[in-house]
Amino acid sequence: MRIVSGIQPTGNLHLGNYLGAIRNWVKMQDEVAASGGQSLYFLADLHAISMPHVPADLAANTREMVAALVACGIDPDKSILFNQTQVPAHAELQWLLSGTARMGWLNRMTQWKDKAGKNREGASVALFTYPVLQAADVLLYQATHVPVGEDQKQHLELARDIAQKFNNDFGPKDENGEAAPVFTLPEAIIPPEAARVMSLRDGTSKMSKSDPSDMSRINLTDDADTIMGKVKKAKTDPEVLPGEAKGLEGRAEAANLVGIYAAMAGCAVDAVLAEFEGKGFGAFKPALGELLVAKLAPINACFIELRQDRAALDAILRAGGERARALAAPTLAATYEALGLVRG
Ligand code: TYM
């Protein structure tokens, strides 16, 4: 098993990232280490330049994100933790795959449509080709499994399409004319619950770093008072909670808060509802706030300590980058060769 996944260092780690992806990263890191496999987790800093950004903020956020991931349980001795910039093979492979990726495939990406909005002419070329870099990120390491939240599923399917077409078109042929694959087809691993955590202000849009309102998300760096305040002000409805999940249909905000509770408590939505059936949000919100504070406080304390030590954070990235470069080299070489590009 080879696990690969990434996160953009464009701001704070929030509850959506944690429940949708990072918690799974930690779980899979241990499983994979026990089975002799390898996990690689990286900061997608090259992806971050596809949108307008402030260079000094990107550098600071990259280090903060390393501290946040380690505080969540990513262990740099068990996993390879690095930023894309340290492994030029990501950008090289993106170019090599650009001859295989089709305009039509990229045009269908919902994230491209959402982020470019009506201003496609003014969007960066990087925003359009972003999913090709994402495909390179995982194909470069022959990833077998990619733990992500629901919103990345389409990008992963594209990576599989690119890998399949490349293997068919350029995989070296054996004596029977069968193409040997250059790339492994990666599988997305999406958690059964909280795969899509929604905004606290609007149950129809996902919790996101780019939402201008900080009240829309719980950051892993929020202190106890901030968390309690955000949960208290979260949008809800005047109904009481039903006895089973079916009763939450059409109640996006209520379903989101109950889903967060279930994911944090490690139980099913029905179990949460069995406990709170007939109660209103006046009773549910303080219980949710306290659960969040209890679970996030240790992460928060660890993050505050780690973020002080810039030299240690840089050392983690440097060591991870070196290991990742070594793992990337054979696939990059095989890709150049399959394409007939002579490296001398
Ligand atoms: P990013 O930085 O937006 O998010 C990182 C991870 O968090 C998940 N996530 C969520 N899950 C549930 N609910 C939410 N509201 C929520 N918001 C974010 C995302 O699904 C993701 O798993 N393009 C990627 C980064 C990337 C990548 C890769 C991921 C670059 N290369 C290769 C996997 C493999 C992104 O912008 O994620």
mmCIF file of C-alpha atoms and ligand atoms in Angstrom:
data_model
loop_
_atom_site.group_PDB
_atom_site.id
_atom_site.type_symbol
_atom_site.label_atom_id
_atom_site.label_comp_id
_atom_site.label_asym_id
_atom_site.label_seq_id
_atom_site.Cartn_x
_atom_site.Cartn_y
_atom_site.Cartn_z
ATOM 1 C CA MET A 1 0.000 0.000 0.000
ATOM 2 C CA ARG A 2 1.231 3.463 -0.846
ATOM 3 C CA ILE A 3 -0.844 6.319 0.597
ATOM 4 C CA VAL A 4 -0.495 9.832 -0.835
ATOM 5 C CA SER A 5 -2.500 12.976 -0.086
ATOM 6 C CA GLY A 6 -2.084 16.748 0.086
ATOM 7 C CA ILE A 7 -3.533 19.932 1.504
ATOM 8 C CA GLN A 8 -3.161 23.533 0.375
ATOM 9 C CA PRO A 9 -1.312 25.695 2.895
ATOM 10 C CA THR A 10 -3.579 28.666 2.244
ATOM 11 C CA GLY A 11 -4.848 29.275 5.780
ATOM 12 C CA ASN A 12 -5.870 27.503 8.927
ATOM 13 C CA LEU A 13 -6.654 23.842 9.130
ATOM 14 C CA HIS A 14 -10.406 23.656 9.774
ATOM 15 C CA LEU A 15 -12.816 21.028 10.986
ATOM 16 C CA GLY A 16 -13.743 20.039 7.414
ATOM 17 C CA ASN A 17 -10.114 19.252 6.581
ATOM 18 C CA TYR A 18 -9.727 17.393 9.858
ATOM 19 C CA LEU A 19 -12.826 15.195 9.659
ATOM 20 C CA GLY A 20 -12.825 14.825 5.877
ATOM 21 C CA ALA A 21 -9.144 14.023 5.439
ATOM 22 C CA ILE A 22 -6.511 14.506 8.142
ATOM 23 C CA ARG A 23 -8.054 12.130 10.674
ATOM 24 C CA ASN A 24 -7.941 9.436 8.002
ATOM 25 C CA TRP A 25 -4.343 10.342 7.153
ATOM 26 C CA VAL A 26 -3.360 9.646 10.761
ATOM 27 C CA LYS A 27 -5.303 6.394 10.889
ATOM 28 C CA MET A 28 -3.875 5.166 7.572
ATOM 29 C CA GLN A 29 -0.335 6.190 8.486
ATOM 30 C CA ASP A 30 -0.413 3.660 11.329
ATOM 31 C CA GLU A 31 -2.098 0.925 9.302
ATOM 32 C CA VAL A 32 0.319 1.328 6.443
ATOM 33 C CA ALA A 33 3.397 1.428 8.698
ATOM 34 C CA ALA A 34 2.235 -1.844 10.299
ATOM 35 C CA SER A 35 1.898 -3.506 6.881
ATOM 36 C CA GLY A 36 5.292 -2.369 5.583
ATOM 37 C CA GLY A 37 3.832 0.219 3.163
ATOM 38 C CA GLN A 38 4.527 3.930 2.926
ATOM 39 C CA SER A 39 2.495 7.105 3.444
ATOM 40 C CA LEU A 40 3.366 10.479 1.940
ATOM 41 C CA TYR A 41 1.567 13.679 2.971
ATOM 42 C CA PHE A 42 2.435 17.003 1.425
ATOM 43 C CA LEU A 43 1.578 20.679 1.454
ATOM 44 C CA ALA A 44 0.297 21.619 -1.977
ATOM 45 C CA ASP A 45 2.111 24.941 -2.113
ATOM 46 C CA LEU A 46 2.381 24.801 -5.917
ATOM 47 C CA HIS A 47 -1.408 24.523 -6.094
ATOM 48 C CA ALA A 48 -1.729 27.544 -3.803
ATOM 49 C CA ILE A 49 -0.280 29.895 -6.448
ATOM 50 C CA SER A 50 -3.204 29.202 -8.788
ATOM 51 C CA MET A 51 -5.182 31.877 -6.913
ATOM 52 C CA PRO A 52 -4.069 35.413 -6.001
ATOM 53 C CA HIS A 53 -1.828 35.152 -2.932
ATOM 54 C CA VAL A 54 0.614 37.069 -0.759
ATOM 55 C CA PRO A 55 4.059 35.374 -0.905
ATOM 56 C CA ALA A 56 4.969 36.109 2.736
ATOM 57 C CA ASP A 57 1.649 34.625 3.886
ATOM 58 C CA LEU A 58 2.185 31.482 1.824
ATOM 59 C CA ALA A 59 5.605 30.901 3.418
ATOM 60 C CA ALA A 60 4.213 31.471 6.932
ATOM 61 C CA ASN A 61 1.141 29.300 6.282
ATOM 62 C CA THR A 62 3.303 26.482 4.935
ATOM 63 C CA ARG A 63 5.203 26.269 8.239
ATOM 64 C CA GLU A 64 2.007 26.661 10.276
ATOM 65 C CA MET A 65 0.378 23.833 8.346
ATOM 66 C CA VAL A 66 3.310 21.516 9.123
ATOM 67 C CA ALA A 67 2.857 22.327 12.819
ATOM 68 C CA ALA A 68 -0.906 21.731 12.542
ATOM 69 C CA LEU A 69 -0.494 18.364 10.797
ATOM 70 C CA VAL A 70 2.049 17.138 13.343
ATOM 71 C CA ALA A 71 -0.265 18.355 16.145
ATOM 72 C CA CYS A 72 -3.081 16.277 14.576
ATOM 73 C CA GLY A 73 -0.927 13.161 14.765
ATOM 74 C CA ILE A 74 1.075 12.992 11.525
ATOM 75 C CA ASP A 75 4.388 11.546 12.650
ATOM 76 C CA PRO A 76 7.331 12.553 10.393
ATOM 77 C CA ASP A 77 9.100 9.336 11.372
ATOM 78 C CA LYS A 78 6.221 7.201 10.135
ATOM 79 C CA SER A 79 5.074 9.342 7.187
ATOM 80 C CA ILE A 80 6.992 11.378 4.657
ATOM 81 C CA LEU A 81 5.869 14.972 5.259
ATOM 82 C CA PHE A 82 7.026 17.623 2.783
ATOM 83 C CA ASN A 83 5.984 20.489 0.536
ATOM 84 C CA GLN A 84 5.653 20.066 -3.257
ATOM 85 C CA THR A 85 8.198 22.800 -3.963
ATOM 86 C CA GLN A 86 10.967 20.592 -2.609
ATOM 87 C CA VAL A 87 10.259 17.908 -5.209
ATOM 88 C CA PRO A 88 10.555 19.440 -8.709
ATOM 89 C CA ALA A 89 9.365 16.119 -10.147
ATOM 90 C CA HIS A 90 5.755 17.147 -9.324
ATOM 91 C CA ALA A 91 5.949 20.091 -11.738
ATOM 92 C CA GLU A 92 7.907 18.087 -14.314
ATOM 93 C CA LEU A 93 5.406 15.241 -14.323
ATOM 94 C CA GLN A 94 2.546 17.719 -14.613
ATOM 95 C CA TRP A 95 3.997 18.893 -17.919
ATOM 96 C CA LEU A 96 4.605 15.345 -19.113
ATOM 97 C CA LEU A 97 0.948 14.476 -18.358
ATOM 98 C CA SER A 98 -0.350 17.625 -20.031
ATOM 99 C CA GLY A 99 -0.015 15.935 -23.410
ATOM 100 C CA THR A 100 -2.415 13.221 -22.215
ATOM 101 C CA ALA A 101 -5.006 15.253 -20.267
ATOM 102 C CA ARG A 102 -7.841 16.555 -22.497
ATOM 103 C CA MET A 103 -9.293 20.074 -22.458
ATOM 104 C CA GLY A 104 -12.792 18.565 -22.267
ATOM 105 C CA TRP A 105 -11.915 16.622 -19.108
ATOM 106 C CA LEU A 106 -10.602 19.744 -17.376
ATOM 107 C CA ASN A 107 -13.551 21.829 -18.551
ATOM 108 C CA ARG A 108 -15.871 19.489 -16.669
ATOM 109 C CA MET A 109 -14.146 19.935 -13.277
ATOM 110 C CA THR A 110 -16.679 21.453 -10.858
ATOM 111 C CA GLN A 111 -13.941 23.097 -8.766
ATOM 112 C CA TRP A 112 -12.656 24.912 -11.851
ATOM 113 C CA LYS A 113 -16.189 26.090 -12.660
ATOM 114 C CA ASP A 114 -16.812 27.222 -9.057
ATOM 115 C CA LYS A 115 -13.497 28.988 -8.580
ATOM 116 C CA ALA A 116 -13.332 30.640 -11.998
ATOM 117 C CA GLY A 117 -16.991 31.668 -11.781
ATOM 118 C CA LYS A 118 -18.123 33.977 -14.566
ATOM 119 C CA ASN A 119 -14.633 35.356 -15.066
ATOM 120 C CA ARG A 120 -13.007 32.458 -16.939
ATOM 121 C CA GLU A 121 -11.011 34.787 -19.171
ATOM 122 C CA GLY A 122 -9.405 36.329 -16.092
ATOM 123 C CA ALA A 123 -8.695 33.052 -14.263
ATOM 124 C CA SER A 124 -5.089 31.847 -14.163
ATOM 125 C CA VAL A 125 -3.937 29.055 -16.475
ATOM 126 C CA ALA A 126 -2.772 27.284 -13.306
ATOM 127 C CA LEU A 127 -6.331 27.193 -11.967
ATOM 128 C CA PHE A 128 -7.428 25.381 -15.132
ATOM 129 C CA THR A 129 -4.551 22.887 -15.226
ATOM 130 C CA TYR A 130 -4.569 22.426 -11.435
ATOM 131 C CA PRO A 131 -6.068 18.892 -11.630
ATOM 132 C CA VAL A 132 -3.193 17.749 -13.880
ATOM 133 C CA LEU A 133 -0.725 18.765 -11.155
ATOM 134 C CA GLN A 134 -2.918 16.925 -8.666
ATOM 135 C CA ALA A 135 -2.782 13.817 -10.873
ATOM 136 C CA ALA A 136 1.018 14.153 -11.035
ATOM 137 C CA ASP A 137 1.134 14.390 -7.206
ATOM 138 C CA VAL A 138 -0.279 10.922 -6.756
ATOM 139 C CA LEU A 139 0.888 9.129 -9.928
ATOM 140 C CA LEU A 140 4.493 10.171 -9.254
ATOM 141 C CA TYR A 141 4.574 7.900 -6.193
ATOM 142 C CA GLN A 142 2.502 5.017 -7.612
ATOM 143 C CA ALA A 143 -0.139 5.780 -4.952
ATOM 144 C CA THR A 144 -2.598 2.962 -4.326
ATOM 145 C CA HIS A 145 -4.911 4.912 -1.968
ATOM 146 C CA VAL A 146 -5.639 8.626 -1.613
ATOM 147 C CA PRO A 147 -7.545 9.697 1.530
ATOM 148 C CA VAL A 148 -9.582 12.832 0.714
ATOM 149 C CA GLY A 149 -12.879 14.561 1.449
ATOM 150 C CA GLU A 150 -15.816 14.218 -0.949
ATOM 151 C CA ASP A 151 -14.951 17.424 -2.843
ATOM 152 C CA GLN A 152 -11.737 15.873 -4.235
ATOM 153 C CA LYS A 153 -13.401 12.759 -5.641
ATOM 154 C CA GLN A 154 -13.730 14.200 -9.144
ATOM 155 C CA HIS A 155 -10.053 15.209 -9.231
ATOM 156 C CA LEU A 156 -9.089 11.670 -8.275
ATOM 157 C CA GLU A 157 -11.252 10.221 -11.041
ATOM 158 C CA LEU A 158 -9.458 12.501 -13.472
ATOM 159 C CA ALA A 159 -6.087 11.235 -12.198
ATOM 160 C CA ARG A 160 -7.258 7.684 -12.947
ATOM 161 C CA ASP A 161 -8.396 8.710 -16.453
ATOM 162 C CA ILE A 162 -5.037 10.343 -17.164
ATOM 163 C CA ALA A 163 -3.151 7.297 -15.837
ATOM 164 C CA GLN A 164 -5.251 4.906 -17.882
ATOM 165 C CA LYS A 165 -4.864 6.838 -21.135
ATOM 166 C CA PHE A 166 -1.125 7.294 -20.588
ATOM 167 C CA ASN A 167 -0.672 3.574 -19.838
ATOM 168 C CA ASN A 168 -2.621 2.662 -22.998
ATOM 169 C CA ASP A 169 -0.902 5.176 -25.251
ATOM 170 C CA PHE A 170 2.681 4.950 -23.984
ATOM 171 C CA GLY A 171 3.099 1.925 -21.687
ATOM 172 C CA PRO A 172 6.016 -0.155 -23.017
ATOM 173 C CA LYS A 173 4.630 -3.135 -24.984
ATOM 174 C CA ASP A 174 5.595 -6.733 -24.224
ATOM 175 C CA GLU A 175 6.075 -9.447 -26.873
ATOM 176 C CA ASN A 176 2.276 -9.983 -27.053
ATOM 177 C CA GLY A 177 1.701 -6.306 -27.697
ATOM 178 C CA GLU A 178 0.243 -5.746 -24.190
ATOM 179 C CA ALA A 179 1.112 -2.391 -22.613
ATOM 180 C CA ALA A 180 2.831 -2.580 -19.202
ATOM 181 C CA PRO A 181 1.432 0.163 -16.967
ATOM 182 C CA VAL A 182 3.685 3.124 -16.186
ATOM 183 C CA PHE A 183 1.261 4.365 -13.500
ATOM 184 C CA THR A 184 -0.813 2.682 -10.774
ATOM 185 C CA LEU A 185 -4.508 3.636 -10.797
ATOM 186 C CA PRO A 186 -5.124 5.262 -7.379
ATOM 187 C CA GLU A 187 -8.284 4.734 -5.338
ATOM 188 C CA ALA A 188 -9.942 7.541 -3.354
ATOM 189 C CA ILE A 189 -10.616 6.792 0.321
ATOM 190 C CA ILE A 190 -13.529 8.908 1.525
ATOM 191 C CA PRO A 191 -14.713 8.658 5.146
ATOM 192 C CA PRO A 192 -18.226 7.247 5.693
ATOM 193 C CA GLU A 193 -19.264 10.223 7.809
ATOM 194 C CA ALA A 194 -18.324 13.938 7.632
ATOM 195 C CA ALA A 195 -16.897 13.532 4.121
ATOM 196 C CA ARG A 196 -18.417 16.938 3.415
ATOM 197 C CA VAL A 197 -18.580 19.239 6.442
ATOM 198 C CA MET A 198 -20.742 22.263 5.689
ATOM 199 C CA SER A 199 -20.417 25.932 6.676
ATOM 200 C CA LEU A 200 -21.830 26.879 10.096
ATOM 201 C CA ARG A 201 -23.564 29.840 8.440
ATOM 202 C CA ASP A 202 -25.057 28.035 5.439
ATOM 203 C CA GLY A 203 -25.764 24.315 5.360
ATOM 204 C CA THR A 204 -25.650 24.257 1.562
ATOM 205 C CA SER A 205 -22.030 25.394 1.082
ATOM 206 C CA LYS A 206 -18.999 23.481 2.305
ATOM 207 C CA MET A 207 -16.835 24.619 5.199
ATOM 208 C CA SER A 208 -13.903 26.299 3.508
ATOM 209 C CA LYS A 209 -10.762 28.311 4.142
ATOM 210 C CA SER A 210 -11.796 30.769 1.475
ATOM 211 C CA ASP A 211 -15.137 31.711 3.089
ATOM 212 C CA PRO A 212 -14.713 35.388 4.089
ATOM 213 C CA SER A 213 -16.604 34.802 7.356
ATOM 214 C CA ASP A 214 -14.497 33.154 10.061
ATOM 215 C CA MET A 215 -17.783 32.334 11.844
ATOM 216 C CA SER A 216 -18.506 29.817 9.068
ATOM 217 C CA ARG A 217 -15.784 27.414 10.221
ATOM 218 C CA ILE A 218 -14.124 25.935 13.301
ATOM 219 C CA ASN A 219 -10.366 26.329 12.933
ATOM 220 C CA LEU A 220 -8.151 23.845 14.684
ATOM 221 C CA THR A 221 -6.384 26.861 16.137
ATOM 222 C CA ASP A 222 -9.550 28.314 17.751
ATOM 223 C CA ASP A 223 -9.554 28.491 21.551
ATOM 224 C CA ALA A 224 -12.381 27.135 23.722
ATOM 225 C CA ASP A 225 -14.312 30.420 23.947
ATOM 226 C CA THR A 226 -14.151 30.944 20.182
ATOM 227 C CA ILE A 227 -15.394 27.409 19.496
ATOM 228 C CA MET A 228 -18.300 27.756 21.969
ATOM 229 C CA GLY A 229 -19.201 31.146 20.463
ATOM 230 C CA LYS A 230 -19.169 29.858 16.864
ATOM 231 C CA VAL A 231 -21.296 26.810 17.700
ATOM 232 C CA LYS A 232 -23.762 28.982 19.648
ATOM 233 C CA LYS A 233 -24.148 31.339 16.665
ATOM 234 C CA ALA A 234 -24.324 28.532 14.071
ATOM 235 C CA LYS A 235 -27.396 28.722 11.862
ATOM 236 C CA THR A 236 -30.138 26.211 12.793
ATOM 237 C CA ASP A 237 -33.911 25.844 12.579
ATOM 238 C CA PRO A 238 -36.581 26.066 15.294
ATOM 239 C CA GLU A 239 -37.537 22.349 15.195
ATOM 240 C CA VAL A 240 -36.476 19.805 17.805
ATOM 241 C CA LEU A 241 -34.173 16.920 16.843
ATOM 242 C CA PRO A 242 -35.815 13.802 15.388
ATOM 243 C CA GLY A 243 -35.251 10.243 16.625
ATOM 244 C CA GLU A 244 -33.550 9.002 13.457
ATOM 245 C CA ALA A 245 -31.458 10.270 10.511
ATOM 246 C CA LYS A 246 -34.363 10.255 8.044
ATOM 247 C CA GLY A 247 -35.984 13.073 10.043
ATOM 248 C CA LEU A 248 -33.040 15.366 9.160
ATOM 249 C CA GLU A 249 -33.859 15.367 5.443
ATOM 250 C CA GLY A 250 -34.360 18.903 4.168
ATOM 251 C CA ARG A 251 -32.723 20.322 7.322
ATOM 252 C CA ALA A 252 -29.187 20.973 6.010
ATOM 253 C CA GLU A 253 -27.889 22.933 9.009
ATOM 254 C CA ALA A 254 -29.292 20.500 11.581
ATOM 255 C CA ALA A 255 -27.925 17.524 9.629
ATOM 256 C CA ASN A 256 -24.500 19.171 9.480
ATOM 257 C CA LEU A 257 -24.270 19.787 13.239
ATOM 258 C CA VAL A 258 -25.476 16.288 14.102
ATOM 259 C CA GLY A 259 -23.029 14.846 11.550
ATOM 260 C CA ILE A 260 -20.163 16.778 13.143
ATOM 261 C CA TYR A 261 -21.188 15.519 16.583
ATOM 262 C CA ALA A 262 -21.311 11.912 15.358
ATOM 263 C CA ALA A 263 -17.923 12.158 13.634
ATOM 264 C CA MET A 264 -16.272 13.762 16.670
ATOM 265 C CA ALA A 265 -17.825 11.275 19.112
ATOM 266 C CA GLY A 266 -16.989 8.345 16.808
ATOM 267 C CA CYS A 267 -20.558 7.058 16.664
ATOM 268 C CA ALA A 268 -23.433 6.837 14.170
ATOM 269 C CA VAL A 269 -25.871 9.701 13.515
ATOM 270 C CA ASP A 270 -28.733 7.514 14.786
ATOM 271 C CA ALA A 271 -26.920 7.038 18.112
ATOM 272 C CA VAL A 272 -26.592 10.823 18.519
ATOM 273 C CA LEU A 273 -30.276 11.283 17.702
ATOM 274 C CA ALA A 274 -31.281 8.565 20.159
ATOM 275 C CA GLU A 275 -29.608 10.666 22.844
ATOM 276 C CA PHE A 276 -31.006 14.054 21.779
ATOM 277 C CA GLU A 277 -34.447 13.110 20.379
ATOM 278 C CA GLY A 278 -37.044 15.744 21.180
ATOM 279 C CA LYS A 279 -34.438 18.281 22.344
ATOM 280 C CA GLY A 280 -33.929 21.660 20.682
ATOM 281 C CA PHE A 281 -30.662 23.362 19.709
ATOM 282 C CA GLY A 282 -30.611 25.169 23.076
ATOM 283 C CA ALA A 283 -29.618 21.810 24.562
ATOM 284 C CA PHE A 284 -27.711 20.331 21.601
ATOM 285 C CA LYS A 285 -25.372 23.226 20.836
ATOM 286 C CA PRO A 286 -23.652 23.414 24.257
ATOM 287 C CA ALA A 287 -23.133 19.627 24.156
ATOM 288 C CA LEU A 288 -21.600 19.885 20.662
ATOM 289 C CA GLY A 289 -19.420 22.851 21.696
ATOM 290 C CA GLU A 290 -18.104 20.983 24.732
ATOM 291 C CA LEU A 291 -17.362 17.875 22.682
ATOM 292 C CA LEU A 292 -15.428 19.933 20.137
ATOM 293 C CA VAL A 293 -13.470 21.763 22.822
ATOM 294 C CA ALA A 294 -12.580 18.518 24.596
ATOM 295 C CA LYS A 295 -11.375 16.829 21.379
ATOM 296 C CA LEU A 296 -9.588 19.815 19.858
ATOM 297 C CA ALA A 297 -7.893 21.223 22.995
ATOM 298 C CA PRO A 298 -4.946 18.774 22.931
ATOM 299 C CA ILE A 299 -4.368 19.444 19.215
ATOM 300 C CA ASN A 300 -4.528 23.175 19.829
ATOM 301 C CA ALA A 301 -2.028 23.027 22.740
ATOM 302 C CA CYS A 302 0.416 20.936 20.690
ATOM 303 C CA PHE A 303 0.080 23.262 17.678
ATOM 304 C CA ILE A 304 0.833 26.372 19.766
ATOM 305 C CA GLU A 305 4.029 24.772 21.036
ATOM 306 C CA LEU A 306 5.220 23.419 17.678
ATOM 307 C CA ARG A 307 4.614 26.574 15.660
ATOM 308 C CA GLN A 308 7.263 28.466 17.708
ATOM 309 C CA ASP A 309 10.107 26.309 16.430
ATOM 310 C CA ARG A 310 10.643 27.369 12.841
ATOM 311 C CA ALA A 311 13.977 25.554 12.534
ATOM 312 C CA ALA A 312 12.374 22.254 13.583
ATOM 313 C CA LEU A 313 9.510 22.728 11.094
ATOM 314 C CA ASP A 314 11.938 23.466 8.258
ATOM 315 C CA ALA A 315 13.976 20.405 9.215
ATOM 316 C CA ILE A 316 10.859 18.205 8.947
ATOM 317 C CA LEU A 317 10.149 19.546 5.447
ATOM 318 C CA ARG A 318 13.766 19.193 4.338
ATOM 319 C CA ALA A 319 14.028 15.579 5.508
ATOM 320 C CA GLY A 320 10.635 14.713 3.987
ATOM 321 C CA GLY A 321 11.585 16.403 0.711
ATOM 322 C CA GLU A 322 14.766 14.359 0.437
ATOM 323 C CA ARG A 323 12.931 11.072 0.968
ATOM 324 C CA ALA A 324 10.167 12.057 -1.461
ATOM 325 C CA ARG A 325 12.680 13.014 -4.196
ATOM 326 C CA ALA A 326 14.241 9.560 -3.979
ATOM 327 C CA LEU A 327 10.847 7.824 -4.237
ATOM 328 C CA ALA A 328 9.778 10.008 -7.173
ATOM 329 C CA ALA A 329 12.858 9.453 -9.329
ATOM 330 C CA PRO A 330 12.088 6.017 -10.876
ATOM 331 C CA THR A 331 8.552 6.944 -12.026
ATOM 332 C CA LEU A 332 9.723 10.240 -13.469
ATOM 333 C CA ALA A 333 12.500 8.449 -15.377
ATOM 334 C CA ALA A 334 10.035 5.824 -16.678
ATOM 335 C CA THR A 335 7.675 8.568 -17.870
ATOM 336 C CA TYR A 336 10.382 10.415 -19.831
ATOM 337 C CA GLU A 337 11.446 7.150 -21.388
ATOM 338 C CA ALA A 338 7.903 6.050 -22.281
ATOM 339 C CA LEU A 339 7.410 9.362 -24.094
ATOM 340 C CA GLY A 340 10.635 8.994 -26.063
ATOM 341 C CA LEU A 341 12.308 11.940 -24.358
ATOM 342 C CA VAL A 342 16.077 11.445 -24.229
ATOM 343 C CA ARG A 343 17.698 12.562 -20.956
ATOM 344 C CA GLY A 344 21.264 11.715 -21.965
HETATM 345 P P1 TYM B 1 -7.826 21.300 0.321
HETATM 346 O O1 TYM B 1 -6.578 21.959 0.788
HETATM 347 O O2 TYM B 1 -8.966 22.164 -0.104
HETATM 348 O O3 TYM B 1 -8.371 20.319 1.436
HETATM 349 C C1 TYM B 1 -7.559 19.320 2.055
HETATM 350 C C2 TYM B 1 -8.394 18.083 2.362
HETATM 351 O O4 TYM B 1 -9.523 18.454 3.174
HETATM 352 C C3 TYM B 1 -10.734 18.001 2.576
HETATM 353 N N1 TYM B 1 -11.793 18.996 2.846
HETATM 354 C C4 TYM B 1 -12.985 18.684 3.366
HETATM 355 N N2 TYM B 1 -13.535 17.526 3.760
HETATM 356 C C5 TYM B 1 -14.797 17.556 4.270
HETATM 357 N N3 TYM B 1 -15.520 18.707 4.396
HETATM 358 C C6 TYM B 1 -15.015 19.898 4.013
HETATM 359 N N4 TYM B 1 -15.726 21.013 4.155
HETATM 360 C C7 TYM B 1 -13.696 19.921 3.464
HETATM 361 N N5 TYM B 1 -12.887 20.926 2.986
HETATM 362 C C8 TYM B 1 -11.734 20.332 2.609
HETATM 363 C C9 TYM B 1 -10.421 17.926 1.080
HETATM 364 O O5 TYM B 1 -11.300 17.021 0.430
HETATM 365 C C10 TYM B 1 -8.983 17.457 1.086
HETATM 366 O O6 TYM B 1 -8.910 16.046 1.182
HETATM 367 N N6 TYM B 1 -6.551 19.969 -4.337
HETATM 368 C C11 TYM B 1 -6.469 19.569 -2.932
HETATM 369 C C12 TYM B 1 -5.058 19.385 -2.441
HETATM 370 C C13 TYM B 1 -4.291 18.395 -3.229
HETATM 371 C C14 TYM B 1 -4.412 16.978 -3.205
HETATM 372 C C15 TYM B 1 -3.437 16.497 -4.114
HETATM 373 C C16 TYM B 1 -5.220 16.102 -2.488
HETATM 374 C C17 TYM B 1 -3.310 18.697 -4.127
HETATM 375 N N7 TYM B 1 -2.790 17.571 -4.665
HETATM 376 C C18 TYM B 1 -3.287 15.124 -4.342
HETATM 377 C C19 TYM B 1 -5.059 14.729 -2.721
HETATM 378 C C20 TYM B 1 -4.105 14.253 -3.639
HETATM 379 C C21 TYM B 1 -7.107 20.671 -2.101
HETATM 380 O O7 TYM B 1 -7.156 21.811 -2.485
HETATM 381 O O8 TYM B 1 -7.498 20.268 -0.843
#
